[in-house]
Amino acid sequence: MNIHEYQAKELLAKFGVAVPKGIPAMSVEEAVAAAKQLPGPLYVVKAQIHAGGRGKGKFKELGPDAKGGVRLAKSLAEVEAHAREMLGNTLVTVQTGEAGKQVNRLYITDGVDIGKEFYLALLVDRATSRIAVVASTEGGMNIEDVAHETPEKIHTVTIDPATGLMPHHGRVVAKALGLSGDLARQAQAILAGLYAAFLGTDAEQIEINPLAVCPTPEGNKLYVLDAKVGFDGNAMFRHKDLLELRDTTEEDPAELEASEFDLAYIKLDGNIGCMVNGAGLAMATMDIIKLNGEFPANFLDVGGGASKEKVTAAFKIILKDPAVKGILVNIFGGIMKCDIIADGIVAAAKEVNLSVPLVVRLEGTNVQQGKDILANSGLPIVPANDLGDAAKKIVAEVRAVA
Ligand code: ADP
Ligand code: MG
């Protein structure tokens, strides 16, 4: 689960991380009222969408010369003008895809002078099964580009969970950023706050880009200027308070509907809808579709107990995708017997008025009864004997329609 920048910063501030003052706003009036509460005279008006690259992004409705989704304002009037232009319009960034995202929230924040920008992130490194800290002097840039062009500028430190974050980790990170003295101490404090936040919220990712050195009358200060925080969805039951930060308007509607039925659904770009039980089998099904020359339209794991209700919901979600030209059901009857699943498939296919070819491969307990139910259903269901057979058949069906 991802949250907005302003929510991430409010959260990180609770863990002692230095962020500039800021206030979220849902309307032009709120934006001006927010700016009035900040010291000024420089403000930043920031579009709040669940995607990065906002600064360099473009609004669909505004001309190519219009400013992006992160704008400096030197007066309340400028804050008002920017808020008016941004709210309700669609911001397209390198991360949103062509469709872009509608801006419904803004963050009005203190504008700071920036000396230098760094990159600092914490994530779960699957290779080491540890939290990794990734630091780079190349802040404010797309980190994937840095990794590609100048990989030597990216430093990674993994943290042993048995010791947790140690002072030496902080020193290594400060050194990687080229910081010494007071700024190094500030970097260590920020890292400690980020680490505590990561553990305390069961985060999956905390990305600060940029972490900036800001000259102030009291000397140089390190500030988190942008924060992207994502939590482990499987741990959310432990964090009811964080669930309130969820903004479902930022989520894919089909994925949202799937989550209500406890279905693991991810939309993909192909034309063969897949309904499978078990994530491993779902992955194998997608692979074999590709091996046969077509592409899956989705990943969908209906889980161990594939009830009629779940199967019906899954069919409906798959069929809402106009790209779907055929459906492959691949279910192993282990916990659930094949005849029960077949009943579910037949009932669901009738209920949703199936309009595309359907290939079903069943295997497991009571498989023959299951196949008989499909064969006697009166529906044009194409039975398949194994995974390879199923993939070939659905690919042939889809190509026959095209
Ligand atoms: P995004 O990564 O989505 O483009 P950022 O929050 O990183 O959005 O903002 C883009 C750039 O805008 C930053 O790299 C920084 O240079 C500048 N910026 C962001 N926040 C501030 C701020 N509070 N004061 C001054 N400049 C800022
Ligand atoms: Mg950024």
Short mmCIF file of C-alpha atoms and ligand atoms in Angstrom, two decimals:
data_model
loop_
_atom_site.label_atom_id
_atom_site.label_comp_id
_atom_site.label_asym_id
_atom_site.label_seq_id
_atom_site.Cartn_x
_atom_site.Cartn_y
_atom_site.Cartn_z
CA MET A 1 0.00 0.00 0.00
CA ASN A 2 1.36 3.37 -1.04
CA ILE A 3 0.66 6.77 0.48
CA HIS A 4 0.99 10.38 -0.64
CA GLU A 5 4.10 12.48 -0.13
CA TYR A 6 2.43 14.68 2.49
CA GLN A 7 1.31 11.64 4.48
CA ALA A 8 4.78 10.13 4.21
CA LYS A 9 6.38 13.33 5.47
CA GLU A 10 3.96 13.64 8.40
CA LEU A 11 4.74 10.04 9.29
CA LEU A 12 8.50 10.47 9.00
CA ALA A 13 8.38 13.68 11.07
CA LYS A 14 6.91 11.58 13.92
CA PHE A 15 10.07 9.49 13.76
CA GLY A 16 12.21 12.61 14.08
CA VAL A 17 13.11 13.00 10.41
CA ALA A 18 13.69 16.60 9.29
CA VAL A 19 11.10 17.73 6.73
CA PRO A 20 10.17 21.28 5.71
CA LYS A 21 6.85 22.55 7.08
CA GLY A 22 3.86 21.80 4.88
CA ILE A 23 0.08 21.49 4.84
CA PRO A 24 -2.13 19.44 2.49
CA ALA A 25 -4.95 21.15 0.57
CA MET A 26 -7.96 19.78 -1.29
CA SER A 27 -9.14 23.07 -2.80
CA VAL A 28 -7.79 26.42 -3.99
CA GLU A 29 -9.08 28.08 -0.80
CA GLU A 30 -7.37 25.48 1.37
CA ALA A 31 -4.15 25.98 -0.58
CA VAL A 32 -4.14 29.73 0.14
CA ALA A 33 -5.09 29.16 3.78
CA ALA A 34 -2.25 26.63 4.06
CA ALA A 35 0.28 29.06 2.60
CA LYS A 36 -0.83 31.73 5.09
CA GLN A 37 0.23 29.42 7.91
CA LEU A 38 3.73 29.00 6.47
CA PRO A 39 6.49 31.55 7.02
CA GLY A 40 7.00 32.33 3.29
CA PRO A 41 8.05 34.22 1.22
CA LEU A 42 8.84 31.13 -0.89
CA TYR A 43 6.29 28.32 -1.17
CA VAL A 44 6.17 25.11 -3.18
CA VAL A 45 2.86 23.84 -4.54
CA LYS A 46 3.12 20.08 -5.07
CA ALA A 47 0.65 17.79 -6.82
CA GLN A 48 -0.12 14.77 -4.66
CA ILE A 49 -0.41 11.65 -6.81
CA HIS A 50 1.02 8.19 -6.24
CA ALA A 51 3.75 8.64 -8.84
CA GLY A 52 7.13 10.29 -9.04
CA GLY A 53 8.60 12.56 -11.68
CA ARG A 54 5.96 15.21 -10.92
CA GLY A 55 8.37 18.12 -11.26
CA LYS A 56 9.16 17.24 -14.88
CA GLY A 57 5.60 16.07 -15.56
CA LYS A 58 3.11 17.80 -17.87
CA PHE A 59 -0.57 18.55 -17.42
CA LYS A 60 -2.71 17.08 -20.19
CA GLU A 61 -5.16 19.96 -20.21
CA LEU A 62 -2.50 22.69 -20.21
CA GLY A 63 -0.17 23.53 -23.07
CA PRO A 64 3.34 22.06 -23.43
CA ASP A 65 4.82 25.27 -22.00
CA ALA A 66 2.86 25.09 -18.75
CA LYS A 67 4.79 24.24 -15.59
CA GLY A 68 4.78 20.74 -14.09
CA GLY A 69 3.45 19.26 -10.86
CA VAL A 70 5.98 20.85 -8.47
CA ARG A 71 5.92 24.65 -8.65
CA LEU A 72 7.61 27.43 -6.75
CA ALA A 73 5.42 30.34 -5.68
CA LYS A 74 6.71 33.69 -4.43
CA SER A 75 3.42 35.03 -3.12
CA LEU A 76 -0.03 33.94 -1.96
CA ALA A 77 -1.39 35.04 -5.33
CA GLU A 78 1.02 32.69 -7.09
CA VAL A 79 0.06 29.84 -4.75
CA GLU A 80 -3.56 30.50 -5.66
CA ALA A 81 -2.86 30.59 -9.41
CA HIS A 82 -0.87 27.34 -9.32
CA ALA A 83 -3.48 25.59 -7.19
CA ARG A 84 -6.20 26.65 -9.62
CA GLU A 85 -4.24 25.32 -12.60
CA MET A 86 -3.29 22.03 -11.00
CA LEU A 87 -6.38 20.84 -9.12
CA GLY A 88 -8.66 18.63 -11.20
CA ASN A 89 -6.22 18.41 -14.09
CA THR A 90 -4.32 15.35 -15.23
CA LEU A 91 -0.61 15.09 -14.61
CA VAL A 92 1.42 12.82 -16.87
CA THR A 93 4.87 11.79 -15.60
CA VAL A 94 7.38 9.09 -16.51
CA GLN A 95 5.74 6.95 -13.82
CA THR A 96 2.02 7.48 -14.52
CA GLY A 97 1.89 6.09 -18.04
CA GLU A 98 0.19 8.01 -20.84
CA ALA A 99 -3.18 8.19 -19.11
CA GLY A 100 -1.70 10.30 -16.30
CA LYS A 101 -3.34 10.87 -12.93
CA GLN A 102 -5.87 13.43 -11.87
CA VAL A 103 -4.62 15.80 -9.19
CA ASN A 104 -7.13 16.02 -6.35
CA ARG A 105 -4.81 16.97 -3.52
CA LEU A 106 -1.99 19.45 -3.18
CA TYR A 107 0.76 19.89 -0.64
CA ILE A 108 1.75 23.45 0.15
CA THR A 109 5.20 23.46 1.62
CA ASP A 110 7.99 25.78 2.65
CA GLY A 111 10.33 26.61 -0.22
CA VAL A 112 13.95 26.07 0.77
CA ASP A 113 17.26 27.00 -0.82
CA ILE A 114 18.94 23.90 -2.16
CA GLY A 115 22.70 23.45 -2.07
CA LYS A 116 22.94 19.82 -3.08
CA GLU A 117 20.53 16.95 -3.67
CA PHE A 118 21.09 13.32 -2.60
CA TYR A 119 19.25 10.05 -2.99
CA LEU A 120 18.56 7.87 0.05
CA ALA A 121 16.31 4.83 0.17
CA LEU A 122 15.54 1.88 2.41
CA LEU A 123 14.08 -1.27 0.94
CA VAL A 124 13.88 -5.00 1.51
CA ASP A 125 16.71 -6.64 -0.38
CA ARG A 126 15.45 -10.06 -1.37
CA ALA A 127 18.92 -11.35 -2.19
CA THR A 128 20.20 -10.82 1.35
CA SER A 129 16.80 -10.94 3.13
CA ARG A 130 17.79 -7.73 4.86
CA ILE A 131 16.88 -4.09 4.85
CA ALA A 132 19.22 -2.35 2.45
CA VAL A 133 20.10 1.34 2.51
CA VAL A 134 20.81 2.77 -0.93
CA ALA A 135 22.61 6.11 -1.01
CA SER A 136 23.82 8.24 -3.88
CA THR A 137 25.18 11.73 -4.39
CA GLU A 138 23.07 11.90 -7.57
CA GLY A 139 19.83 13.10 -6.02
CA GLY A 140 16.88 14.64 -7.81
CA MET A 141 17.54 12.38 -10.80
CA ASN A 142 15.82 9.21 -11.88
CA ILE A 143 17.75 6.62 -9.84
CA GLU A 144 17.30 3.95 -12.53
CA ASP A 145 19.24 6.20 -14.93
CA VAL A 146 22.01 6.67 -12.34
CA ALA A 147 22.18 2.90 -11.79
CA HIS A 148 22.45 2.40 -15.52
CA GLU A 149 24.94 5.13 -16.41
CA THR A 150 27.07 5.55 -13.29
CA PRO A 151 26.54 2.50 -11.09
CA GLU A 152 29.67 3.37 -9.07
CA LYS A 153 27.76 6.35 -7.66
CA ILE A 154 25.27 4.10 -5.90
CA HIS A 155 26.25 2.74 -2.50
CA THR A 156 24.38 -0.05 -0.76
CA VAL A 157 24.63 -1.05 2.89
CA THR A 158 22.66 -3.99 4.24
CA ILE A 159 21.62 -4.13 7.87
CA ASP A 160 21.82 -7.29 9.92
CA PRO A 161 18.46 -7.63 11.69
CA ALA A 162 20.22 -9.14 14.71
CA THR A 163 22.07 -5.89 15.41
CA GLY A 164 19.70 -3.40 13.81
CA LEU A 165 21.02 -0.06 12.64
CA MET A 166 24.47 0.59 14.12
CA PRO A 167 26.45 3.84 14.25
CA HIS A 168 28.85 2.50 11.64
CA HIS A 169 26.01 2.18 9.12
CA GLY A 170 25.30 5.87 9.57
CA ARG A 171 28.97 6.75 9.12
CA VAL A 172 29.23 4.70 5.93
CA VAL A 173 26.12 6.36 4.48
CA ALA A 174 27.31 9.87 5.43
CA LYS A 175 30.66 9.13 3.81
CA ALA A 176 28.98 7.80 0.66
CA LEU A 177 27.17 11.15 0.43
CA GLY A 178 30.45 13.01 0.93
CA LEU A 179 29.29 14.54 4.21
CA SER A 180 31.37 15.30 7.30
CA GLY A 181 31.02 17.15 10.59
CA ASP A 182 27.59 18.47 11.47
CA LEU A 183 25.99 17.43 8.15
CA ALA A 184 27.24 13.87 8.66
CA ARG A 185 25.60 13.87 12.10
CA GLN A 186 22.35 15.14 10.56
CA ALA A 187 22.50 12.39 7.92
CA GLN A 188 22.98 9.77 10.63
CA ALA A 189 20.01 11.12 12.58
CA ILE A 190 17.82 11.06 9.47
CA LEU A 191 18.91 7.51 8.68
CA ALA A 192 18.08 6.42 12.23
CA GLY A 193 14.63 7.98 11.91
CA LEU A 194 14.03 6.33 8.54
CA TYR A 195 15.12 2.95 9.86
CA ALA A 196 12.83 3.23 12.89
CA ALA A 197 9.95 4.26 10.61
CA PHE A 198 10.69 1.36 8.27
CA LEU A 199 10.56 -1.21 11.06
CA GLY A 200 7.73 0.46 12.96
CA THR A 201 5.37 0.57 9.98
CA ASP A 202 6.35 -2.69 8.25
CA ALA A 203 7.39 -0.61 5.27
CA GLU A 204 8.39 -2.15 1.99
CA GLN A 205 10.11 0.92 0.69
CA ILE A 206 11.07 4.40 1.87
CA GLU A 207 12.60 6.49 -0.88
CA ILE A 208 13.90 10.00 -0.30
CA ASN A 209 14.69 11.79 -3.55
CA PRO A 210 15.92 14.33 -2.94
CA LEU A 211 17.46 14.59 0.48
CA ALA A 212 18.81 18.12 0.25
CA VAL A 213 21.50 20.23 1.89
CA CYS A 214 19.80 23.56 2.48
CA PRO A 215 21.73 26.69 3.49
CA THR A 216 19.84 28.53 6.24
CA PRO A 217 20.76 31.46 8.52
CA GLU A 218 21.54 28.83 11.20
CA GLY A 219 23.88 26.93 8.92
CA ASN A 220 23.42 24.02 6.51
CA LYS A 221 20.45 21.78 7.19
CA LEU A 222 19.60 18.40 5.70
CA TYR A 223 15.95 18.13 4.71
CA VAL A 224 13.80 15.41 3.19
CA LEU A 225 12.19 17.23 0.23
CA ASP A 226 10.38 14.28 -1.33
CA ALA A 227 9.34 11.00 0.25
CA LYS A 228 7.78 7.90 -1.21
CA VAL A 229 6.63 5.32 1.32
CA GLY A 230 5.04 1.95 0.63
CA PHE A 231 3.91 -0.59 3.22
CA ASP A 232 3.81 -4.36 3.08
CA GLY A 233 0.17 -5.13 2.27
CA ASN A 234 0.35 -8.40 4.19
CA ALA A 235 1.26 -6.54 7.38
CA MET A 236 -1.51 -3.95 7.21
CA PHE A 237 -3.66 -5.85 9.70
CA ARG A 238 -1.12 -4.76 12.30
CA HIS A 239 -1.49 -1.09 11.34
CA LYS A 240 -5.13 -0.07 11.41
CA ASP A 241 -4.05 3.57 11.81
CA LEU A 242 -2.02 3.46 8.60
CA LEU A 243 -4.97 1.99 6.68
CA GLU A 244 -6.66 5.36 7.08
CA LEU A 245 -3.98 6.84 4.83
CA ARG A 246 -5.11 4.69 1.92
CA ASP A 247 -6.33 6.71 -1.07
CA THR A 248 -8.31 4.22 -3.15
CA THR A 249 -8.75 6.76 -5.98
CA GLU A 250 -5.06 6.18 -6.69
CA GLU A 251 -5.54 2.45 -7.14
CA ASP A 252 -6.51 0.53 -10.27
CA PRO A 253 -10.33 0.03 -10.03
CA ALA A 254 -10.14 -3.63 -11.11
CA GLU A 255 -7.38 -4.37 -8.59
CA LEU A 256 -9.41 -2.61 -5.93
CA GLU A 257 -12.52 -4.68 -6.70
CA ALA A 258 -10.39 -7.84 -6.68
CA SER A 259 -9.00 -6.99 -3.24
CA GLU A 260 -12.58 -6.76 -1.92
CA PHE A 261 -13.08 -10.40 -2.92
CA ASP A 262 -9.67 -11.36 -1.57
CA LEU A 263 -8.42 -12.13 -5.08
CA ALA A 264 -4.82 -11.36 -6.00
CA TYR A 265 -5.27 -9.57 -9.34
CA ILE A 266 -2.73 -7.59 -11.33
CA LYS A 267 -3.65 -6.09 -14.68
CA LEU A 268 -1.22 -6.81 -17.52
CA ASP A 269 -1.05 -5.81 -21.19
CA GLY A 270 -1.98 -9.00 -23.07
CA ASN A 271 -5.29 -10.41 -24.34
CA ILE A 272 -5.69 -13.73 -22.52
CA GLY A 273 -7.44 -13.47 -19.19
CA CYS A 274 -6.15 -15.99 -16.65
CA MET A 275 -7.93 -17.46 -13.66
CA VAL A 276 -5.69 -19.70 -11.62
CA ASN A 277 -5.45 -20.96 -8.06
CA GLY A 278 -2.08 -20.50 -6.42
CA ALA A 279 0.50 -17.85 -7.25
CA GLY A 280 3.06 -20.36 -8.52
CA LEU A 281 0.58 -21.97 -10.89
CA ALA A 282 -0.51 -18.50 -12.02
CA MET A 283 3.10 -17.59 -12.85
CA ALA A 284 3.56 -20.86 -14.74
CA THR A 285 0.32 -20.23 -16.64
CA MET A 286 1.46 -16.77 -17.71
CA ASP A 287 4.82 -18.19 -18.78
CA ILE A 288 3.30 -20.90 -20.92
CA ILE A 289 0.92 -18.46 -22.61
CA LYS A 290 3.94 -16.35 -23.56
CA LEU A 291 5.81 -19.45 -24.69
CA ASN A 292 2.95 -20.08 -27.10
CA GLY A 293 3.19 -16.61 -28.54
CA GLU A 294 0.45 -14.61 -26.79
CA PHE A 295 0.39 -12.46 -23.67
CA PRO A 296 -1.59 -12.72 -20.42
CA ALA A 297 -4.08 -9.92 -19.73
CA ASN A 298 -3.69 -10.35 -16.01
CA PHE A 299 -2.30 -12.27 -13.10
CA LEU A 300 -5.15 -13.65 -11.04
CA ASP A 301 -4.86 -15.99 -8.10
CA VAL A 302 -8.27 -17.01 -6.75
CA GLY A 303 -6.61 -18.69 -3.77
CA GLY A 304 -6.98 -22.14 -2.29
CA GLY A 305 -10.73 -22.09 -1.67
CA ALA A 306 -12.01 -21.15 -5.11
CA SER A 307 -15.72 -20.82 -4.25
CA LYS A 308 -18.45 -20.08 -6.79
CA GLU A 309 -18.67 -16.50 -5.50
CA LYS A 310 -14.95 -15.98 -5.96
CA VAL A 311 -14.93 -17.54 -9.41
CA THR A 312 -17.88 -15.36 -10.46
CA ALA A 313 -16.20 -12.21 -9.14
CA ALA A 314 -13.01 -13.20 -10.93
CA PHE A 315 -14.83 -13.73 -14.25
CA LYS A 316 -16.50 -10.33 -13.92
CA ILE A 317 -13.22 -8.57 -13.21
CA ILE A 318 -11.45 -10.27 -16.11
CA LEU A 319 -14.30 -9.50 -18.53
CA LYS A 320 -14.30 -5.81 -17.61
CA ASP A 321 -10.97 -5.53 -19.39
CA PRO A 322 -11.84 -4.80 -23.04
CA ALA A 323 -8.48 -6.22 -24.15
CA VAL A 324 -9.48 -9.74 -23.06
CA LYS A 325 -10.20 -11.94 -26.11
CA GLY A 326 -10.26 -15.27 -24.31
CA ILE A 327 -10.01 -16.78 -20.83
CA LEU A 328 -7.89 -19.61 -19.59
CA VAL A 329 -8.97 -21.23 -16.34
CA ASN A 330 -6.27 -23.37 -14.84
CA ILE A 331 -7.23 -24.86 -11.51
CA PHE A 332 -5.76 -27.58 -9.40
CA GLY A 333 -8.35 -29.21 -7.18
CA GLY A 334 -6.46 -29.86 -3.99
CA ILE A 335 -8.26 -28.22 -1.10
CA MET A 336 -11.31 -27.76 -3.31
CA LYS A 337 -12.48 -30.74 -5.35
CA CYS A 338 -12.66 -30.46 -9.16
CA ASP A 339 -16.40 -31.15 -9.34
CA ILE A 340 -17.15 -28.27 -6.96
CA ILE A 341 -14.90 -25.99 -9.00
CA ALA A 342 -16.55 -27.09 -12.24
CA ASP A 343 -19.97 -26.30 -10.76
CA GLY A 344 -18.63 -22.86 -9.84
CA ILE A 345 -17.22 -22.25 -13.31
CA VAL A 346 -20.44 -23.28 -15.04
CA ALA A 347 -22.64 -21.18 -12.74
CA ALA A 348 -20.33 -18.19 -13.04
CA ALA A 349 -20.03 -18.49 -16.84
CA LYS A 350 -23.84 -18.53 -17.11
CA GLU A 351 -24.22 -15.61 -14.74
CA VAL A 352 -21.76 -13.34 -16.54
CA ASN A 353 -22.97 -14.28 -20.04
CA LEU A 354 -19.55 -15.25 -21.20
CA SER A 355 -18.78 -13.54 -24.50
CA VAL A 356 -15.25 -14.81 -25.20
CA PRO A 357 -13.79 -18.33 -25.66
CA LEU A 358 -13.12 -20.20 -22.44
CA VAL A 359 -10.54 -22.96 -22.07
CA VAL A 360 -10.55 -24.88 -18.79
CA ARG A 361 -7.88 -27.15 -17.48
CA LEU A 362 -8.76 -29.00 -14.30
CA GLU A 363 -6.54 -31.41 -12.43
CA GLY A 364 -6.68 -33.06 -9.04
CA THR A 365 -9.31 -34.70 -6.85
CA ASN A 366 -12.51 -35.80 -8.66
CA VAL A 367 -11.14 -34.52 -11.95
CA GLN A 368 -13.34 -36.82 -14.07
CA GLN A 369 -16.56 -35.65 -12.38
CA GLY A 370 -15.39 -32.09 -12.93
CA LYS A 371 -14.77 -32.65 -16.63
CA ASP A 372 -18.18 -34.30 -16.99
CA ILE A 373 -19.89 -31.29 -15.44
CA LEU A 374 -18.13 -28.96 -17.90
CA ALA A 375 -18.94 -31.22 -20.87
CA ASN A 376 -22.63 -31.51 -19.94
CA SER A 377 -23.09 -27.83 -19.14
CA GLY A 378 -24.23 -26.87 -22.63
CA LEU A 379 -21.66 -24.08 -22.59
CA PRO A 380 -18.98 -23.83 -25.29
CA ILE A 381 -16.21 -24.59 -22.81
CA VAL A 382 -13.06 -26.02 -24.38
CA PRO A 383 -11.58 -28.67 -22.08
CA ALA A 384 -7.81 -29.11 -21.85
CA ASN A 385 -5.82 -32.01 -20.50
CA ASP A 386 -2.68 -30.36 -19.27
CA LEU A 387 -0.98 -26.99 -19.05
CA GLY A 388 0.66 -27.17 -22.49
CA ASP A 389 -2.57 -28.31 -24.14
CA ALA A 390 -4.51 -25.54 -22.40
CA ALA A 391 -2.11 -22.83 -23.55
CA LYS A 392 -2.12 -24.04 -27.17
CA LYS A 393 -5.92 -24.18 -27.19
CA ILE A 394 -6.52 -20.72 -25.76
CA VAL A 395 -3.93 -19.18 -28.10
CA ALA A 396 -5.64 -20.87 -31.08
CA GLU A 397 -9.08 -19.67 -29.89
CA VAL A 398 -7.91 -16.08 -29.44
CA ARG A 399 -6.23 -16.04 -32.85
CA ALA A 400 -9.35 -17.49 -34.50
CA VAL A 401 -11.41 -14.60 -33.10
CA ALA A 402 -8.90 -11.92 -34.09
P1 ADP B 1 9.15 14.59 -8.08
O1 ADP B 1 10.25 13.66 -7.70
O2 ADP B 1 7.82 13.89 -8.14
O3 ADP B 1 9.44 15.38 -9.32
P2 ADP B 1 10.01 16.29 -5.86
O4 ADP B 1 9.30 16.47 -4.58
O5 ADP B 1 11.25 15.48 -5.81
O6 ADP B 1 8.96 15.67 -6.91
O7 ADP B 1 10.29 17.71 -6.46
C1 ADP B 1 11.06 17.93 -7.63
C2 ADP B 1 12.15 18.93 -7.36
O8 ADP B 1 11.57 20.13 -6.84
C3 ADP B 1 13.14 18.47 -6.28
O9 ADP B 1 14.16 17.70 -6.83
C4 ADP B 1 13.63 19.79 -5.73
O10 ADP B 1 14.68 20.29 -6.55
C5 ADP B 1 12.44 20.71 -5.89
N1 ADP B 1 11.74 20.87 -4.59
C6 ADP B 1 10.91 19.97 -4.03
N2 ADP B 1 10.48 20.40 -2.82
C7 ADP B 1 11.07 21.60 -2.62
C8 ADP B 1 11.03 22.56 -1.55
N3 ADP B 1 10.31 22.36 -0.44
N4 ADP B 1 11.76 23.69 -1.69
C9 ADP B 1 12.49 23.90 -2.81
N5 ADP B 1 12.57 23.04 -3.83
C10 ADP B 1 11.86 21.90 -3.75
MG MG B 2 11.42 13.38 -6.14
#
